[in-house]
Short mmCIF file of N, CA and C in Angstrom, two decimals:
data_model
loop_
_atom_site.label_atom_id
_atom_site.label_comp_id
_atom_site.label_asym_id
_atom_site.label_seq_id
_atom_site.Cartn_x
_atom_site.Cartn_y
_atom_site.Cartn_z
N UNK A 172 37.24 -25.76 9.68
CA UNK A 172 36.50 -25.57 8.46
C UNK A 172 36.14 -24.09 8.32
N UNK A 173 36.35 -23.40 7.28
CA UNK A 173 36.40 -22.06 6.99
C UNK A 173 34.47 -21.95 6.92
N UNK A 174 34.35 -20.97 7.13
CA UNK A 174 32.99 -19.92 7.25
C UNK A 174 32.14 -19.98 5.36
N UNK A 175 31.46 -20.31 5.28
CA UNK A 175 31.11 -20.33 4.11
C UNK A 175 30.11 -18.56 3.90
N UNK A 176 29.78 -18.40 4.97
CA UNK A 176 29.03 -16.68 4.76
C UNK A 176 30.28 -15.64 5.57
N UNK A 177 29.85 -14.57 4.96
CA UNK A 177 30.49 -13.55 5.47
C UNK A 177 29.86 -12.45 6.10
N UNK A 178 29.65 -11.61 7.51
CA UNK A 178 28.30 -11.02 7.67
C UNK A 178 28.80 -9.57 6.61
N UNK A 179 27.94 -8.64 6.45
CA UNK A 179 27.25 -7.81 6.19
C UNK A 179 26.80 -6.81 7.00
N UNK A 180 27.04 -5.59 7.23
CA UNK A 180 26.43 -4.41 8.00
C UNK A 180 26.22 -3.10 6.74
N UNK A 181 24.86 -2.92 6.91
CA UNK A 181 23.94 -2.10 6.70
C UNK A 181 23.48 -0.94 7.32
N UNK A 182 23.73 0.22 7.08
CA UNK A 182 22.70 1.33 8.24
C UNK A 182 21.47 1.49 7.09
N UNK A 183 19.90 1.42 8.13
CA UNK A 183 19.09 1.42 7.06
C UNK A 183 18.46 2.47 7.91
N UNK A 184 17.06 3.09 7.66
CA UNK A 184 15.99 3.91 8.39
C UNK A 184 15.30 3.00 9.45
N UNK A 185 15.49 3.20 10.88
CA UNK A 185 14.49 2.87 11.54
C UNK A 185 13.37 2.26 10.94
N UNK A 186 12.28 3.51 10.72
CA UNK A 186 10.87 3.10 9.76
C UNK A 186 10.83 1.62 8.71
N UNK A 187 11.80 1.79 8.33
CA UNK A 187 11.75 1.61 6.96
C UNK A 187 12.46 0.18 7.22
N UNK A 188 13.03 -0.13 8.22
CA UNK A 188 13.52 -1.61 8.53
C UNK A 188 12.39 -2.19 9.16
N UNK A 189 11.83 -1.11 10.36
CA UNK A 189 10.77 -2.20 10.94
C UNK A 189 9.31 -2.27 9.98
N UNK A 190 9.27 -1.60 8.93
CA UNK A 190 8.30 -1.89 7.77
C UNK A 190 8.64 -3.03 7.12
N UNK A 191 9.80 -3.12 6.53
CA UNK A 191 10.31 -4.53 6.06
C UNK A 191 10.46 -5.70 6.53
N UNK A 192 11.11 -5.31 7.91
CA UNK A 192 10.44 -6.49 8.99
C UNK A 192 8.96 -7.21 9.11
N UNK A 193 8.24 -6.15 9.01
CA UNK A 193 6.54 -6.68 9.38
C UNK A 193 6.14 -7.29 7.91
N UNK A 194 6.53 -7.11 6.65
CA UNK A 194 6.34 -7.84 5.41
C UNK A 194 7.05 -8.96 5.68
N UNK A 195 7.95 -9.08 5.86
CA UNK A 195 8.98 -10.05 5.14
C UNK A 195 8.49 -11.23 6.17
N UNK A 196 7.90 -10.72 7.63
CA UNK A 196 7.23 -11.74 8.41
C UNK A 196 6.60 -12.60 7.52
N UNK A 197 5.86 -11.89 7.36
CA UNK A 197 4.08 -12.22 6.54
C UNK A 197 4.34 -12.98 5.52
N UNK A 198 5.66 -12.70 4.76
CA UNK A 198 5.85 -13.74 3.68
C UNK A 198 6.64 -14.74 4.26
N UNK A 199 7.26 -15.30 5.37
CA UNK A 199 7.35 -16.74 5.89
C UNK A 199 9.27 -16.50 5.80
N UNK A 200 9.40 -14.77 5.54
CA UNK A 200 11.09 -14.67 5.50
C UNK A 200 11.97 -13.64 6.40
N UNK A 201 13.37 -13.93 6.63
CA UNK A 201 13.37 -12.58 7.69
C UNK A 201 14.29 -11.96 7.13
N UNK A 202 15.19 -11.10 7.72
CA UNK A 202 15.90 -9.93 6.78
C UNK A 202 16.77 -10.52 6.40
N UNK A 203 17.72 -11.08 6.80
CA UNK A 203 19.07 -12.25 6.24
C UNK A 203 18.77 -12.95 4.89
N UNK A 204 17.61 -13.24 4.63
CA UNK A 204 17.01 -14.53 3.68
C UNK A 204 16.78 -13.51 2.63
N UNK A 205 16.24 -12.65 3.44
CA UNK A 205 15.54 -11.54 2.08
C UNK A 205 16.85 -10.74 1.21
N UNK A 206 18.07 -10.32 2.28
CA UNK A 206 18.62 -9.55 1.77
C UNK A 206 19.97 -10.62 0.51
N UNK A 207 19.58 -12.30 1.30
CA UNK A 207 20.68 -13.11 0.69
C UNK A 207 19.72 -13.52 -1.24
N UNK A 208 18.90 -13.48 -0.94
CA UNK A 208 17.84 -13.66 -2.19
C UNK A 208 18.12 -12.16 -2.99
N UNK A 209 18.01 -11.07 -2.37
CA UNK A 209 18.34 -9.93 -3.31
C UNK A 209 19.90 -9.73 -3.78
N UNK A 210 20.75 -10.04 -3.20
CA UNK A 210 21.88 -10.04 -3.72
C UNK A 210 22.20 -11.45 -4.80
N UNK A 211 21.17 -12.13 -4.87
CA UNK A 211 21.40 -13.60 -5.27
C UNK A 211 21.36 -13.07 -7.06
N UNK A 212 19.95 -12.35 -7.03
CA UNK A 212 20.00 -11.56 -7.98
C UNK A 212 20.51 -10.77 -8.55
N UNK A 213 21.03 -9.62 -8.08
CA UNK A 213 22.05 -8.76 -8.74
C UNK A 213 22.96 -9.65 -9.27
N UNK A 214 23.87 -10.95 -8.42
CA UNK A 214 24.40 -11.47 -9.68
C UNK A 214 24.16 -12.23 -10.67
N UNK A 215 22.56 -12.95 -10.51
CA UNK A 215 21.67 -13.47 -11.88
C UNK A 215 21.39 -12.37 -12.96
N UNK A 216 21.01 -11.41 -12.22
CA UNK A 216 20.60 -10.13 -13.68
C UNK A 216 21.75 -8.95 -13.81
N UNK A 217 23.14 -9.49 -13.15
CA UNK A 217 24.33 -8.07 -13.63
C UNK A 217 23.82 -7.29 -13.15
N UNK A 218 23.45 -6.74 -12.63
CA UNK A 218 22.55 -5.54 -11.96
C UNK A 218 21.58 -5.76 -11.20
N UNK A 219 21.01 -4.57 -10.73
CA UNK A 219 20.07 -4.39 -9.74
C UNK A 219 18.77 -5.18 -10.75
N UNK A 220 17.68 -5.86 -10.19
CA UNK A 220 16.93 -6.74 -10.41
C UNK A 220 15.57 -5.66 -10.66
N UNK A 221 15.46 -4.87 -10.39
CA UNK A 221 14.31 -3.99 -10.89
C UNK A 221 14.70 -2.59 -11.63
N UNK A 222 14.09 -1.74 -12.13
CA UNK A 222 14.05 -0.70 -12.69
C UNK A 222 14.22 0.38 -11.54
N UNK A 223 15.33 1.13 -11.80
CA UNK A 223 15.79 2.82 -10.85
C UNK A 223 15.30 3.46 -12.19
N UNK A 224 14.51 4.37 -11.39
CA UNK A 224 14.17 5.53 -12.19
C UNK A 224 13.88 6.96 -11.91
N UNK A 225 13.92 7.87 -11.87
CA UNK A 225 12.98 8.95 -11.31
C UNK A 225 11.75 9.23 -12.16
N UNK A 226 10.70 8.97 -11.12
CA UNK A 226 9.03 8.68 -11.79
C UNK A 226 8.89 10.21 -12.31
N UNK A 227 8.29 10.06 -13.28
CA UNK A 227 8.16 11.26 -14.14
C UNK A 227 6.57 11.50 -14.49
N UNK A 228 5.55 12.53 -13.39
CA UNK A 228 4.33 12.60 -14.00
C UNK A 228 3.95 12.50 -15.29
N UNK A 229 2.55 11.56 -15.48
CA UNK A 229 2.63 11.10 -16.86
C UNK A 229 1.39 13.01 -17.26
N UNK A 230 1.21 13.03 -18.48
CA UNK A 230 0.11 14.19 -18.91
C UNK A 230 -1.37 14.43 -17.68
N UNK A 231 -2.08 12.93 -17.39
CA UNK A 231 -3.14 13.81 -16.66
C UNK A 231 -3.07 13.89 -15.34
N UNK A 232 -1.35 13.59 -15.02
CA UNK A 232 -1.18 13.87 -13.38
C UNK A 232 -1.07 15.09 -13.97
N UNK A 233 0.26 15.74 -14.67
CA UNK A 233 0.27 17.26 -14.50
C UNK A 233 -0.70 18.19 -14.33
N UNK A 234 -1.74 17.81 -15.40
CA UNK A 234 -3.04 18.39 -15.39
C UNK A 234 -3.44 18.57 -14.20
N UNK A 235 -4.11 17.38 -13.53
CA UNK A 235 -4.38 17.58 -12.15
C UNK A 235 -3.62 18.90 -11.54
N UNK A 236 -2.02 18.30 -10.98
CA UNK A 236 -1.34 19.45 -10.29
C UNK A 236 -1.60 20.57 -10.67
N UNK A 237 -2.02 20.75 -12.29
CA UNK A 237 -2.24 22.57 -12.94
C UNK A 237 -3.18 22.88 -12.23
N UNK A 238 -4.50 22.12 -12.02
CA UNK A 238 -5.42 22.62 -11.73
C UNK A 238 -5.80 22.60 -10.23
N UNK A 239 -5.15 21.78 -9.38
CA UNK A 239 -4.87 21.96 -8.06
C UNK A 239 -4.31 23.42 -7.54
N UNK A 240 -3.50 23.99 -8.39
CA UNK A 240 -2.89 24.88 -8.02
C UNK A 240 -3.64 26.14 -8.46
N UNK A 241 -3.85 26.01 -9.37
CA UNK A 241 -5.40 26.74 -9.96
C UNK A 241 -6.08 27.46 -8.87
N UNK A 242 -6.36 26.06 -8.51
CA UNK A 242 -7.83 26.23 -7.14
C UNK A 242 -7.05 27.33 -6.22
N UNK A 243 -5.45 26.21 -6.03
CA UNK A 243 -5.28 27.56 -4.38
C UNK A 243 -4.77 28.75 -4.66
N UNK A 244 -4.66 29.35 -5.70
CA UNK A 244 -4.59 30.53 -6.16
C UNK A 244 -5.42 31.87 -6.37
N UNK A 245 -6.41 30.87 -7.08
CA UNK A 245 -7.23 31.88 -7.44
C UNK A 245 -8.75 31.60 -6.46
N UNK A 246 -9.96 32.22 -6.58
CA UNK A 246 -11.27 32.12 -6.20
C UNK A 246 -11.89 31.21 -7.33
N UNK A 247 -12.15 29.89 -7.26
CA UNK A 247 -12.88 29.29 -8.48
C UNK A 247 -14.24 28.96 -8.16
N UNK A 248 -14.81 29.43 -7.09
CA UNK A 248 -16.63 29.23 -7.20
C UNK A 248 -16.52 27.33 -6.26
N UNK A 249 -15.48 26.97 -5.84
CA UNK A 249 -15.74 25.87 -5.57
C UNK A 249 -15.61 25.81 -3.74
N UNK A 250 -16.14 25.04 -3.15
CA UNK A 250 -15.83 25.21 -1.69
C UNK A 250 -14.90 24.40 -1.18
N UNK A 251 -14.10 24.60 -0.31
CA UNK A 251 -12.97 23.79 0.23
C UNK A 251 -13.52 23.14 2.00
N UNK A 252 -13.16 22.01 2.78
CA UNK A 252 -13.91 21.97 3.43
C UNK A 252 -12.51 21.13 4.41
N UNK A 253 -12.68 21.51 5.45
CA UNK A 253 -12.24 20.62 6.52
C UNK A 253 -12.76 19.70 7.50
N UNK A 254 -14.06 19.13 6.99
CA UNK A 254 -14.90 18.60 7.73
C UNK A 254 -15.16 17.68 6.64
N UNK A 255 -14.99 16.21 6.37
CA UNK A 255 -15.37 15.37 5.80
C UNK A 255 -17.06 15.34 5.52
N UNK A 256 -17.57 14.95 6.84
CA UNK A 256 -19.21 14.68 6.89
C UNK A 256 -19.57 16.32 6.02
N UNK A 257 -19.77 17.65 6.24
CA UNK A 257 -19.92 18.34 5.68
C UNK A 257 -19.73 18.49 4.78
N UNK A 258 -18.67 17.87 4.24
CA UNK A 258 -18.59 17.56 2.27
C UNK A 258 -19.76 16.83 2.16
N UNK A 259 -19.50 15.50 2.36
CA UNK A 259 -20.99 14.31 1.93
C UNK A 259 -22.26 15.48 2.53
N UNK A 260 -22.16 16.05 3.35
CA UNK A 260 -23.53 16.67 3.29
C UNK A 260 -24.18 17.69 2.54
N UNK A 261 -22.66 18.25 1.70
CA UNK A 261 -23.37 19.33 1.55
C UNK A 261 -23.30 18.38 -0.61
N UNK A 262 -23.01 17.45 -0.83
CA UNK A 262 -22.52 16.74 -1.89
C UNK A 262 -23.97 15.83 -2.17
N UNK A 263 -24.62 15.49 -0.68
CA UNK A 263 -25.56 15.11 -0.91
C UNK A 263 -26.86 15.79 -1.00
N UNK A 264 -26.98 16.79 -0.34
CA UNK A 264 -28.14 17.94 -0.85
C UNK A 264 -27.91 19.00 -1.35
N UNK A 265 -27.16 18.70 -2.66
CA UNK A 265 -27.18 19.54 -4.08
C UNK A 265 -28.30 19.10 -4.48
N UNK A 266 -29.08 19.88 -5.22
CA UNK A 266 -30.20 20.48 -6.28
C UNK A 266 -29.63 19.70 -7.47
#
């Protein structure tokens, strides 16, 4: 009787497999199941099953970044701190 699956080899990231590993636990699935369910899809939706995009800052991220960069540029009157507790302390006894 002929093989009804065929395997599959993948090179993926270290990280990034044993991250998927530790989810896919948690949801009651392991990588075989997960990866046979994602391909199940590509041929239900003709394509890849979610949106590829390159994320494109929306207006008040840029802002932010303008003014992040702002700061490390210039002198803006504001203090920078490498000490967490010394922020809250000095955040909490402002006038």
């Amino acid at each position: 009787m002929a093989s009804l699956t065929t395997p599959l080899n993948v090179n993926v990231d270290k990280k990034t497999k044993e991250e998927a590993t530790t989810i896919l636990k948690g949801l009651g699935l392991n990588m075989s199941t997960a990866i046979n369910m994602f391909l199940a899809q590509i041929v239900k939706k003709d394509g890849i099953p979610f949106e590829v995009v390159n994320p494109k800052p929306n207006r008040e991220m840029i802002r932010a970044l303008k003014e992040a960069e702002k700061i490390t540029r210039e002198k803006t009157g504001s203090t920078g701190y490498h000490d967490v507790h010394k922020m809250f302390e000095d955040i909490l006894n402002e006038d």
